[in-house]
Coordinates of C-alpha atoms in Angstrom, one line a residue:
M133 CA 1.5 -35.1 -11.4
Q134 CA -1.7 -33.5 -12.7
Q135 CA -0.9 -30.9 -15.3
T136 CA -4.4 -29.6 -16.2
Y137 CA -5.8 -26.9 -14.0
D138 CA -8.5 -24.3 -13.8
I139 CA -6.3 -21.3 -13.1
A140 CA -2.6 -20.8 -13.5
I141 CA -0.8 -18.0 -11.6
I142 CA 2.7 -16.9 -12.5
G143 CA 4.4 -15.5 -9.3
S144 CA 4.0 -16.5 -5.7
G145 CA 4.3 -13.1 -4.1
I146 CA 1.8 -12.0 -1.5
A147 CA -0.8 -11.0 -4.2
G148 CA -0.5 -14.1 -6.3
S149 CA -0.5 -16.4 -3.3
A150 CA -3.5 -14.7 -1.7
L151 CA -5.4 -15.1 -5.0
G152 CA -4.3 -18.8 -5.2
A153 CA -5.5 -19.4 -1.6
I154 CA -8.9 -17.9 -2.3
L155 CA -9.5 -19.8 -5.5
A156 CA -8.3 -23.1 -4.1
R157 CA -10.4 -22.5 -1.0
H158 CA -13.4 -22.3 -3.3
G159 CA -12.7 -25.5 -5.2
E160 CA -10.6 -24.3 -8.2
K161 CA -7.7 -26.3 -9.3
V162 CA -4.8 -23.8 -9.1
V163 CA -1.2 -24.0 -10.0
I164 CA 1.3 -21.3 -9.0
F165 CA 4.7 -21.0 -10.8
E166 CA 7.6 -19.5 -8.8
A167 CA 10.9 -18.8 -10.7
K168 CA 12.9 -18.8 -7.4
S169 CA 12.1 -20.3 -4.0
H170 CA 10.8 -19.2 -0.6
P171 CA 11.8 -17.7 1.6
R172 CA 13.1 -14.9 -0.6
F173 CA 13.8 -11.1 -0.2
A174 CA 11.1 -8.6 -1.2
I175 CA 10.4 -5.0 -0.4
G176 CA 7.0 -3.3 0.0
E177 CA 7.1 -3.7 3.7
S178 CA 5.0 -0.8 5.0
M179 CA 1.3 -1.4 5.8
I180 CA -1.4 1.2 5.6
L181 CA -5.0 1.3 6.9
E182 CA -6.4 0.8 3.4
T183 CA -4.4 -2.4 2.9
S184 CA -5.4 -3.8 6.3
E185 CA -9.0 -3.1 5.7
T186 CA -8.8 -4.8 2.3
L187 CA -7.2 -7.9 3.9
R188 CA -10.0 -8.1 6.5
A189 CA -12.6 -7.9 3.7
M190 CA -10.9 -10.6 1.7
A191 CA -10.7 -12.9 4.7
E192 CA -14.4 -12.5 5.4
L193 CA -15.7 -12.5 1.9
Y194 CA -13.8 -15.6 0.9
D195 CA -13.7 -17.4 4.2
V196 CA -9.9 -17.4 4.2
P197 CA -9.0 -16.1 7.7
E198 CA -5.3 -16.3 7.2
L199 CA -5.6 -13.3 4.8
A200 CA -6.2 -11.0 7.9
Y201 CA -3.1 -12.2 9.8
F202 CA -1.0 -9.2 8.7
S203 CA -3.7 -6.5 9.1
S204 CA -2.6 -5.3 12.6
E205 CA -0.5 -5.8 15.7
N206 CA -3.4 -7.7 17.3
F207 CA -2.4 -10.7 15.1
F208 CA 1.2 -11.0 16.3
A209 CA 0.3 -14.4 17.8
Y210 CA -0.5 -15.5 14.2
A211 CA 1.8 -13.4 12.1
G212 CA 5.0 -13.9 14.2
T213 CA 7.4 -11.5 15.7
S214 CA 9.8 -10.9 12.8
H215 CA 7.6 -8.0 11.8
G216 CA 7.8 -4.4 13.1
V217 CA 5.0 -2.2 14.5
K218 CA 3.8 0.8 12.6
R219 CA 2.2 3.5 14.8
H220 CA 2.6 6.3 12.3
F221 CA 3.9 7.7 9.0
S222 CA 6.6 10.3 9.8
Y223 CA 8.1 12.8 7.3
L224 CA 11.1 14.9 8.0
Y225 CA 12.1 17.6 5.5
H226 CA 15.7 18.3 4.8
E227 CA 17.7 21.0 3.0
A228 CA 21.3 20.4 1.8
H229 CA 24.1 21.0 4.4
L230 CA 21.6 22.1 7.1
S231 CA 20.4 20.3 10.2
Q232 CA 16.8 19.2 10.1
N233 CA 14.3 21.8 11.2
P234 CA 11.9 20.2 13.7
R235 CA 9.1 22.5 12.6
Q236 CA 9.3 20.9 9.1
A237 CA 8.0 17.6 10.2
L238 CA 4.8 15.6 10.0
Q239 CA 3.7 12.6 12.0
A240 CA 0.5 11.1 10.8
I241 CA -0.7 8.8 13.6
I242 CA -2.2 5.4 12.8
P243 CA -5.0 4.9 15.4
K244 CA -4.7 2.0 17.8
Q245 CA -8.5 1.6 17.8
P246 CA -10.3 -0.4 16.7
Y247 CA -7.9 -2.9 15.3
G248 CA -4.5 -2.2 16.7
H249 CA -1.6 -0.4 15.0
E250 CA -0.3 -1.5 11.6
L251 CA 2.8 -3.6 10.8
H252 CA 6.1 -3.4 9.0
L253 CA 6.0 -6.6 7.0
Y254 CA 9.1 -8.8 6.9
R255 CA 8.2 -9.9 3.4
Q256 CA 10.2 -13.1 3.2
D257 CA 8.0 -14.4 6.0
T258 CA 4.7 -13.0 4.9
D259 CA 5.1 -14.1 1.3
Y260 CA 6.3 -17.6 2.4
F261 CA 3.3 -17.9 4.8
M262 CA 0.8 -16.8 2.1
M263 CA 2.3 -19.3 -0.3
T264 CA 2.0 -22.1 2.2
T265 CA -1.6 -21.0 2.9
A266 CA -2.4 -21.5 -0.7
V267 CA -0.9 -24.9 -0.6
S268 CA -2.9 -25.8 2.5
Y269 CA -6.1 -25.0 0.7
G270 CA -5.1 -27.2 -2.2
A271 CA -3.1 -25.1 -4.6
T272 CA -0.1 -26.7 -6.4
V273 CA 3.0 -24.5 -6.1
L274 CA 6.0 -25.2 -8.3
Q275 CA 9.1 -23.4 -6.9
N276 CA 12.3 -23.0 -9.0
T277 CA 10.1 -23.3 -12.0
P278 CA 10.4 -20.2 -14.3
V279 CA 7.9 -19.8 -17.0
Q280 CA 9.3 -19.5 -20.5
D281 CA 6.2 -18.9 -22.6
V282 CA 2.4 -18.8 -22.4
E283 CA 0.3 -19.9 -25.4
I284 CA -3.3 -18.7 -25.5
D285 CA -6.1 -19.7 -27.8
D286 CA -9.9 -20.0 -27.7
A287 CA -9.7 -23.4 -26.1
G288 CA -7.5 -22.4 -23.1
V289 CA -4.0 -21.6 -22.0
E290 CA -0.8 -23.6 -22.1
I291 CA 2.1 -22.6 -19.9
V292 CA 5.6 -23.7 -21.0
T293 CA 8.3 -23.9 -18.3
A294 CA 12.0 -23.3 -18.9
S295 CA 12.5 -27.0 -18.6
G296 CA 10.0 -27.6 -21.4
E297 CA 7.1 -29.0 -19.3
R298 CA 3.6 -27.9 -20.4
Y299 CA 0.6 -27.1 -18.2
Q300 CA -2.9 -26.4 -19.3
A301 CA -5.4 -24.1 -17.7
K302 CA -8.6 -22.1 -18.5
Y303 CA -7.1 -18.8 -17.5
V304 CA -3.6 -17.4 -16.6
V305 CA -2.8 -14.7 -14.1
D306 CA 0.6 -13.1 -14.5
A307 CA 1.7 -11.8 -11.1
G308 CA 5.4 -11.9 -12.0
G309 CA 6.2 -8.2 -11.5
F310 CA 8.1 -6.0 -13.9
R311 CA 9.5 -8.9 -15.8
S312 CA 6.0 -10.2 -16.5
V313 CA 6.1 -13.0 -19.2
L314 CA 2.9 -11.8 -20.8
A315 CA 3.9 -8.1 -20.7
Q316 CA 7.0 -9.0 -22.6
K317 CA 5.3 -11.4 -25.0
F318 CA 2.6 -8.9 -26.0
D319 CA 4.8 -5.8 -25.8
L320 CA 2.5 -4.3 -23.1
R321 CA 4.9 -2.0 -21.2
D322 CA 4.0 1.7 -21.1
F323 CA 6.6 4.1 -19.6
N324 CA 4.6 7.3 -20.2
Q325 CA 4.2 8.3 -16.5
Q326 CA 4.5 11.7 -14.8
T327 CA 6.7 10.3 -12.0
H328 CA 10.4 9.8 -12.4
S329 CA 12.3 8.0 -9.7
R330 CA 14.9 5.3 -9.2
A331 CA 15.9 3.3 -6.2
I332 CA 18.9 2.1 -4.1
F333 CA 18.0 -0.2 -1.2
T334 CA 19.0 -3.0 1.2
H335 CA 18.4 -4.4 4.7
M336 CA 20.7 -3.1 7.4
V337 CA 21.6 -3.7 11.1
D338 CA 22.6 -1.2 13.7
V339 CA 20.3 1.6 12.5
P340 CA 19.6 3.8 15.5
C341 CA 16.4 5.6 16.2
Y342 CA 16.7 9.1 14.6
H343 CA 16.1 10.7 18.0
D344 CA 19.2 9.0 19.4
V345 CA 21.5 10.9 16.9
D346 CA 19.5 14.2 16.6
L347 CA 16.9 16.0 18.6
S348 CA 14.7 14.1 21.0
R349 CA 11.0 13.2 20.5
K350 CA 10.2 15.8 23.1
A351 CA 12.1 18.5 21.3
Y352 CA 10.1 17.6 18.2
G353 CA 6.9 17.6 20.1
L354 CA 5.7 14.4 18.4
P355 CA 3.5 11.8 20.1
Y356 CA 5.8 8.9 19.1
R357 CA 9.5 8.3 18.5
V358 CA 10.0 8.2 14.7
S359 CA 11.4 4.7 15.0
E360 CA 7.9 3.4 16.1
G361 CA 6.7 3.8 12.6
T362 CA 7.8 4.4 9.0
L363 CA 10.2 7.2 8.7
H364 CA 10.6 9.2 5.5
H365 CA 13.4 11.7 5.0
L366 CA 12.4 14.1 2.3
F367 CA 14.7 16.5 0.3
P368 CA 14.7 18.2 -3.1
G369 CA 15.0 15.5 -5.7
G370 CA 14.2 12.5 -3.6
W371 CA 13.4 10.8 -0.3
L372 CA 14.7 7.9 1.9
W373 CA 12.7 5.3 3.9
V374 CA 13.7 3.7 7.2
I375 CA 11.5 0.8 8.2
P376 CA 12.6 -1.0 11.3
F377 CA 11.5 -4.5 12.2
D378 CA 13.0 -4.3 15.7
N379 CA 10.9 -1.4 17.1
H380 CA 8.8 -3.2 19.7
P381 CA 9.6 -5.4 22.8
R382 CA 8.4 -8.7 21.2
S383 CA 10.6 -8.3 18.1
T384 CA 12.9 -11.2 17.1
N385 CA 14.3 -9.5 14.0
P386 CA 17.3 -7.0 14.2
L387 CA 16.9 -5.8 10.6
C388 CA 15.9 -2.5 9.2
S389 CA 14.8 -1.8 5.6
V390 CA 16.5 1.3 4.2
G391 CA 16.0 2.7 0.7
L392 CA 16.7 5.8 -1.3
M393 CA 14.4 7.1 -4.0
L394 CA 15.9 9.7 -6.4
D395 CA 14.6 11.6 -9.4
P396 CA 17.1 10.6 -12.1
R397 CA 16.6 14.0 -13.7
T398 CA 18.1 15.6 -10.6
Y399 CA 20.3 12.7 -9.6
P400 CA 21.5 10.8 -12.7
M401 CA 22.9 7.4 -11.8
Q402 CA 26.6 7.6 -10.9
V403 CA 27.8 4.5 -12.7
D404 CA 31.4 5.0 -11.6
L405 CA 30.3 4.4 -8.0
S406 CA 29.0 1.2 -6.4
P407 CA 25.3 1.4 -5.2
E408 CA 26.6 1.7 -1.6
E409 CA 29.0 4.5 -2.5
E410 CA 26.3 6.4 -4.4
F411 CA 23.9 6.0 -1.5
F412 CA 26.2 7.6 1.0
A413 CA 27.4 10.2 -1.5
V414 CA 23.8 11.4 -1.7
I415 CA 22.9 11.3 2.0
E416 CA 26.2 13.0 3.1
Q417 CA 24.7 16.2 1.8
F418 CA 22.1 16.0 4.6
P419 CA 23.8 16.0 8.0
S420 CA 20.9 14.7 10.0
I421 CA 20.2 11.8 7.6
H422 CA 23.9 10.9 7.5
A423 CA 24.1 10.9 11.3
Q424 CA 21.4 8.3 11.5
L425 CA 22.9 5.9 8.9
K426 CA 26.7 6.4 8.9
G427 CA 27.2 3.5 11.4
A428 CA 24.7 1.1 9.9
R429 CA 25.8 -2.0 8.0
P430 CA 24.1 -3.8 5.1
V431 CA 23.3 -7.5 5.5
R432 CA 22.7 -8.2 1.9
E433 CA 23.9 -6.8 -1.4
W434 CA 22.6 -3.4 -2.4
T435 CA 20.0 -3.2 -5.2
R436 CA 20.2 -0.2 -7.6
T437 CA 17.6 0.3 -10.3
G438 CA 16.9 2.6 -13.2
R439 CA 13.7 4.5 -13.4
I440 CA 11.0 2.3 -11.8
Q441 CA 7.7 3.8 -13.2
Y442 CA 5.7 1.7 -15.7
S443 CA 2.2 0.7 -16.6
S444 CA 0.7 -1.5 -19.2
K445 CA -1.1 -0.8 -22.4
Q446 CA -3.5 -3.6 -21.6
I447 CA -4.3 -5.2 -18.2
V448 CA -6.7 -8.0 -19.3
G449 CA -7.1 -10.0 -22.4
D450 CA -9.0 -13.1 -23.5
R451 CA -8.0 -15.7 -20.8
F452 CA -5.3 -13.7 -19.2
C453 CA -4.6 -10.7 -17.0
L454 CA -1.7 -8.8 -15.3
L455 CA -1.9 -8.5 -11.5
G456 CA -0.2 -6.2 -9.1
H457 CA 3.3 -5.1 -10.1
A458 CA 3.0 -7.0 -13.4
A459 CA 0.4 -4.4 -14.3
G460 CA 2.3 -1.3 -13.1
F461 CA 4.3 0.4 -10.4
I462 CA 4.8 4.0 -9.4
D463 CA 6.8 4.8 -6.2
P464 CA 6.5 3.6 -2.5
L465 CA 6.3 7.1 -0.9
F466 CA 2.8 6.5 0.6
S467 CA 3.0 2.7 0.7
K468 CA 0.1 2.2 -1.6
G469 CA 1.5 -0.6 -3.7
L470 CA 0.3 -3.5 -1.5
Y471 CA -3.2 -1.9 -1.3
A472 CA -3.4 -1.6 -5.1
S473 CA -2.1 -5.2 -5.6
L474 CA -4.4 -6.8 -3.0
M475 CA -7.5 -4.9 -4.0
S476 CA -6.9 -6.0 -7.6
A477 CA -6.5 -9.6 -6.4
S478 CA -9.7 -9.3 -4.5
I479 CA -11.6 -8.0 -7.5
L480 CA -10.0 -10.6 -9.7
A481 CA -11.0 -13.5 -7.4
D482 CA -14.6 -12.4 -7.6
L483 CA -14.5 -12.2 -11.4
L484 CA -12.8 -15.6 -11.7
L485 CA -15.3 -17.4 -9.5
D486 CA -18.1 -15.9 -11.5
A487 CA -16.4 -17.0 -14.8
R488 CA -16.3 -20.5 -13.5
E489 CA -20.1 -20.5 -13.5
T490 CA -20.5 -18.9 -16.9
G491 CA -17.4 -20.2 -18.8
D492 CA -16.8 -16.7 -20.0
Y493 CA -13.1 -15.8 -19.7
S494 CA -13.1 -13.1 -22.3
A495 CA -11.4 -9.7 -21.9
A496 CA -14.8 -8.0 -21.9
R497 CA -15.9 -10.0 -18.9
F498 CA -12.8 -8.9 -16.9
Q499 CA -13.1 -5.2 -17.8
P500 CA -13.8 -4.2 -14.1
L501 CA -10.2 -5.3 -13.3
E502 CA -8.8 -3.3 -16.3
Q503 CA -10.7 -0.2 -15.2
S504 CA -9.9 -0.4 -11.5
T505 CA -6.2 -1.2 -12.0
R506 CA -5.7 1.6 -14.5
A507 CA -7.5 4.0 -12.2
F508 CA -5.3 3.0 -9.3
I509 CA -2.1 3.5 -11.3
Q510 CA -3.2 6.9 -12.8
A511 CA -4.3 8.3 -9.4
H512 CA -1.0 7.1 -7.8
D513 CA 1.1 8.6 -10.6
R514 CA -0.5 12.0 -10.3
L515 CA -0.1 12.1 -6.5
I516 CA 3.5 11.0 -6.5
A517 CA 4.5 13.4 -9.3
A518 CA 3.0 16.3 -7.3
S519 CA 4.9 15.0 -4.2
Y520 CA 8.3 15.0 -5.9
K521 CA 7.7 18.5 -7.2
S522 CA 6.7 19.6 -3.7
F523 CA 10.0 18.4 -2.3
D524 CA 11.6 21.6 -3.8
N525 CA 9.7 23.8 -1.4
Y526 CA 8.4 22.8 2.0
K527 CA 5.3 24.9 1.8
L528 CA 4.2 22.9 -1.3
W529 CA 4.9 19.7 0.6
V530 CA 2.5 20.7 3.3
L531 CA -0.2 21.2 0.7
V532 CA 0.5 17.8 -0.9
S533 CA 0.5 16.1 2.5
V534 CA -3.0 17.4 3.2
L535 CA -4.2 16.2 -0.2
W536 CA -2.7 12.8 0.5
L537 CA -4.3 12.5 3.9
A538 CA -7.7 13.6 2.6
G539 CA -7.5 11.0 -0.2
A540 CA -6.4 8.2 2.1
Y541 CA -9.1 9.1 4.7
T542 CA -12.0 9.1 2.3
E543 CA -10.7 5.8 0.7
L544 CA -10.5 4.2 4.1
V545 CA -14.0 5.4 5.2
M546 CA -15.5 3.9 2.0
L547 CA -13.6 0.6 2.3
S548 CA -14.8 0.2 5.9
S549 CA -18.3 1.3 5.1
I550 CA -18.8 -1.1 2.3
R551 CA -17.4 -4.1 4.2
L552 CA -19.6 -3.4 7.3
Q553 CA -22.7 -2.6 5.2
S554 CA -22.5 -5.2 2.4
R555 CA -24.8 -8.2 2.7
N556 CA -22.8 -10.4 0.3
R557 CA -19.9 -10.5 -2.1
R558 CA -21.8 -9.1 -5.0
D559 CA -22.9 -6.1 -2.9
Y560 CA -19.3 -5.5 -1.8
Y561 CA -17.8 -5.5 -5.3
E562 CA -20.5 -3.3 -6.9
K563 CA -19.1 -0.6 -4.7
A564 CA -15.4 -1.6 -4.5
R565 CA -15.0 -1.5 -8.2
Q566 CA -15.7 2.3 -8.1
L567 CA -12.6 2.9 -6.0
K568 CA -9.5 4.4 -7.5
L569 CA -6.8 4.4 -4.7
V570 CA -7.8 7.8 -3.2
G571 CA -11.0 9.6 -2.5
G572 CA -13.4 6.7 -1.9
G573 CA -15.1 7.1 -5.2
F574 CA -16.5 10.4 -4.0
D575 CA -17.1 12.9 -6.8
E576 CA -16.6 16.0 -4.5
F577 CA -13.1 14.7 -3.6
D578 CA -12.2 14.4 -7.3
V579 CA -13.3 18.0 -8.0
M580 CA -11.3 19.3 -5.1
A581 CA -8.2 17.2 -6.0
D582 CA -8.3 18.3 -9.7
Q583 CA -8.3 22.0 -8.6
V584 CA -5.4 21.4 -6.3
Y585 CA -3.4 19.4 -8.8
D586 CA -4.0 22.1 -11.5
I587 CA -2.5 24.7 -9.3
L588 CA 0.5 22.6 -8.2
E589 CA 1.3 21.5 -11.7
E590 CA 1.6 25.1 -12.8
V591 CA 3.6 26.6 -9.8
N592 CA 7.3 27.2 -10.0
P593 CA 8.8 26.0 -6.7
A594 CA 11.8 28.3 -7.1
S595 CA 9.5 31.4 -7.0
E596 CA 8.5 32.3 -3.5
A597 CA 5.8 34.6 -4.8
E598 CA 4.2 31.9 -6.9
V599 CA 4.5 29.4 -4.0
H600 CA 2.8 31.8 -1.6
R601 CA 0.0 32.5 -4.1
A602 CA -0.5 28.8 -4.7
Y603 CA -0.4 28.1 -0.9
E604 CA -3.2 30.6 -0.2
E605 CA -5.3 29.4 -3.1
I606 CA -5.1 25.8 -2.1
K607 CA -5.6 26.6 1.6
A608 CA -8.8 28.3 0.7
I609 CA -9.9 25.3 -1.3
F610 CA -9.2 22.9 1.6
E611 CA -10.9 25.2 4.1
A612 CA -14.1 25.4 2.0
V613 CA -14.5 21.6 2.1
E614 CA -17.2 20.8 4.7
W615 CA -16.1 17.2 5.2
M616 CA -12.4 17.9 5.6
P617 CA -11.2 16.8 9.1
Q618 CA -10.0 19.7 11.2
P619 CA -6.7 18.0 12.1
F620 CA -5.8 18.1 8.4
I621 CA -6.5 21.8 8.2
D622 CA -4.4 22.4 11.4
L623 CA -1.4 21.2 9.4
L624 CA -1.7 24.3 7.2
Y625 CA -1.2 26.4 10.3
G626 CA 2.0 24.8 11.6
K627 CA 0.8 21.7 13.4
T628 CA 3.3 18.9 12.9
Y629 CA 1.2 15.8 13.9
L630 CA -2.2 14.4 13.9
P631 CA -4.0 13.6 17.2
T632 CA -3.4 10.1 18.7
N633 CA -7.0 9.8 19.9
K634 CA -9.3 9.7 16.9
I635 CA -12.5 9.3 19.0
R636 CA -13.8 12.7 20.1
L637 CA -17.2 13.9 21.2
S638 CA -17.3 16.3 18.3
L639 CA -17.6 13.3 15.9
F640 CA -21.1 12.6 17.3
K641 CA -22.5 16.1 16.3
K642 CA -25.4 16.0 13.9
D643 CA -24.4 17.2 10.4
Q644 CA -20.9 18.2 11.6
G645 CA -19.7 14.9 13.1
F646 CA -18.2 11.9 11.5
L647 CA -21.2 11.1 9.3
G648 CA -21.3 14.6 7.9
K649 CA -24.3 15.7 5.8
G650 CA -25.6 15.9 2.3
A651 CA -23.8 14.1 -0.6
Y652 CA -20.9 13.2 1.7
R653 CA -23.1 11.4 4.2
Q654 CA -25.2 9.7 1.5
H655 CA -22.1 8.4 -0.4
F656 CA -20.3 7.0 2.6
F657 CA -23.0 6.0 5.0
G658 CA -26.3 5.9 3.1
D659 CA -29.3 6.2 5.4
H660 CA -27.5 4.8 8.5
S661 CA -27.6 6.7 11.8
M662 CA -24.6 7.4 14.1
A663 CA -26.1 4.9 16.5
E664 CA -26.1 2.2 13.8
V665 CA -22.6 3.0 12.7
S666 CA -21.3 3.0 16.3
K667 CA -22.8 -0.4 17.0
V668 CA -21.2 -2.0 14.0
F669 CA -17.9 -0.3 14.8
L670 CA -18.0 -1.7 18.4
L671 CA -18.9 -5.2 17.2
D672 CA -16.0 -5.1 14.7
K673 CA -13.6 -3.9 17.4
V674 CA -14.5 -6.8 19.6
A675 CA -14.2 -9.3 16.7
Y676 CA -10.7 -8.2 15.9
S677 CA -9.6 -7.6 19.5
T678 CA -6.6 -9.5 20.9
P679 CA -8.5 -11.5 23.5
V680 CA -11.0 -12.7 20.9
L681 CA -8.3 -13.5 18.4
N682 CA -6.4 -15.4 21.1
L683 CA -9.5 -17.4 21.9
K684 CA -10.0 -18.3 18.3
R685 CA -6.4 -19.3 18.0
R686 CA -6.8 -21.7 21.0
R687 CA -9.9 -23.2 19.4
G688 CA -8.3 -23.5 16.0
F689 CA -8.9 -20.6 13.7
R690 CA -9.6 -22.8 10.6
R691 CA -10.9 -26.3 10.5
R692 CA -9.6 -28.4 7.6
E693 CA -13.0 -30.0 7.0
R694 CA -14.3 -26.5 5.9
A695 CA -11.8 -26.2 3.1
G696 CA -12.8 -26.9 -0.4
S697 CA -16.5 -26.3 0.0

């Protein structure tokens, strides 16, 4: 067996395997070490528009079409029917010992156009598929092969397995999550984050739709049943996710992912209780949550963690880097973890393919990955910390939800714009490296967000007078932003959902429509006209439509003779 490679990757999760597939597709000799074996349990199941757009870009930039398989429901013929459909993010706010108030709800609709709704990923299938994709392009995957040590010097890298075997490479990528071999070896862990949360989670069966145990969708006035997307129950000190895989007619998977996130300063771990006992002890305080889950049954052991926030003092070094959750993790409230991991993998693939040409694997050459990963973690931490604080007062949560939506919207617009405008990979990454999870690299967003955060970080949620003052100040900031979508502003006036139809005639207005004006228009769209943007949008819609994808599938989406070029 050949034991000398170009790139070694520790961890065969979705990010590590996607990177391995790209590199192998482009002729690199890749070895991927997996401590366990596939299929294996993993969470991080909720897709968002930014993640899907990143996958489409990776598929096109690197000519690995399989990377796009999980980017929307239009790919069910490829992705399989063990995954759920995600038509929205829904957030229901709860107070202890009270039934949920339907006016304290938010349903953020995911548009069906142009690509189809998003997915709930059944990760044991997605990760297994991505790993096998890497193998099909030529990567070597060693399952049940934990890495014991990594030795790095000027000549290269040597990976030592637990059984004593040694493998050489030019560069090593550690995608091994929190227990990263390199993070432990070099003492890189940093726990100085603003967010404080811990988790209790499992997969369950017999989880009913919330509307079947509480008020109906019609009573809530929401466009979709909450079971048709990702449901978040919010309450002071924490939140709970409900992610069903059986929420569409084609589903072949009866499972539902359920997880409880708690601020340990509010809810210290009850070590005298089992994880399941503690889970139900918490949710019994909230009658509407308990009604939904009291009859559900776990199908695997419960997992309970301590505080889950961490980062790294260093992301890249000479001949090594940390990728995805090996670099850091914050909290899954807005499902941004997969986006951060895959965008980092995308940037890293570009840097590694360039390094092959130059032979330069120094830390200095990989600084773009250091900068972007760190920016993603920091932006995520500030957003999540503000969110947990807002759970103590519903009016504050409304403000944070608008900030979240504005950040996600601008990030998505920029991601879509650079993919559709870029002429080549170099052009794409010159712009993509400026992104930082939210805001699309737009300076005006950063200014607005800093103003909002400064107010939120000072307010006392227990003081209604302070909350009212903060609400009015931040509302005025939002309303003064010319490019802020009106549906986001409507949430400040009691609206509980975003519109299902995102295509409106008002979007075509000059200077007030989708393209906006001034610095906003120049940043996101350059000198392109609405007619040009619309044409590209329609062509992309056709390319990713179900009929066209089905035609490609019948013809053979990828021909083996193209691989390895």
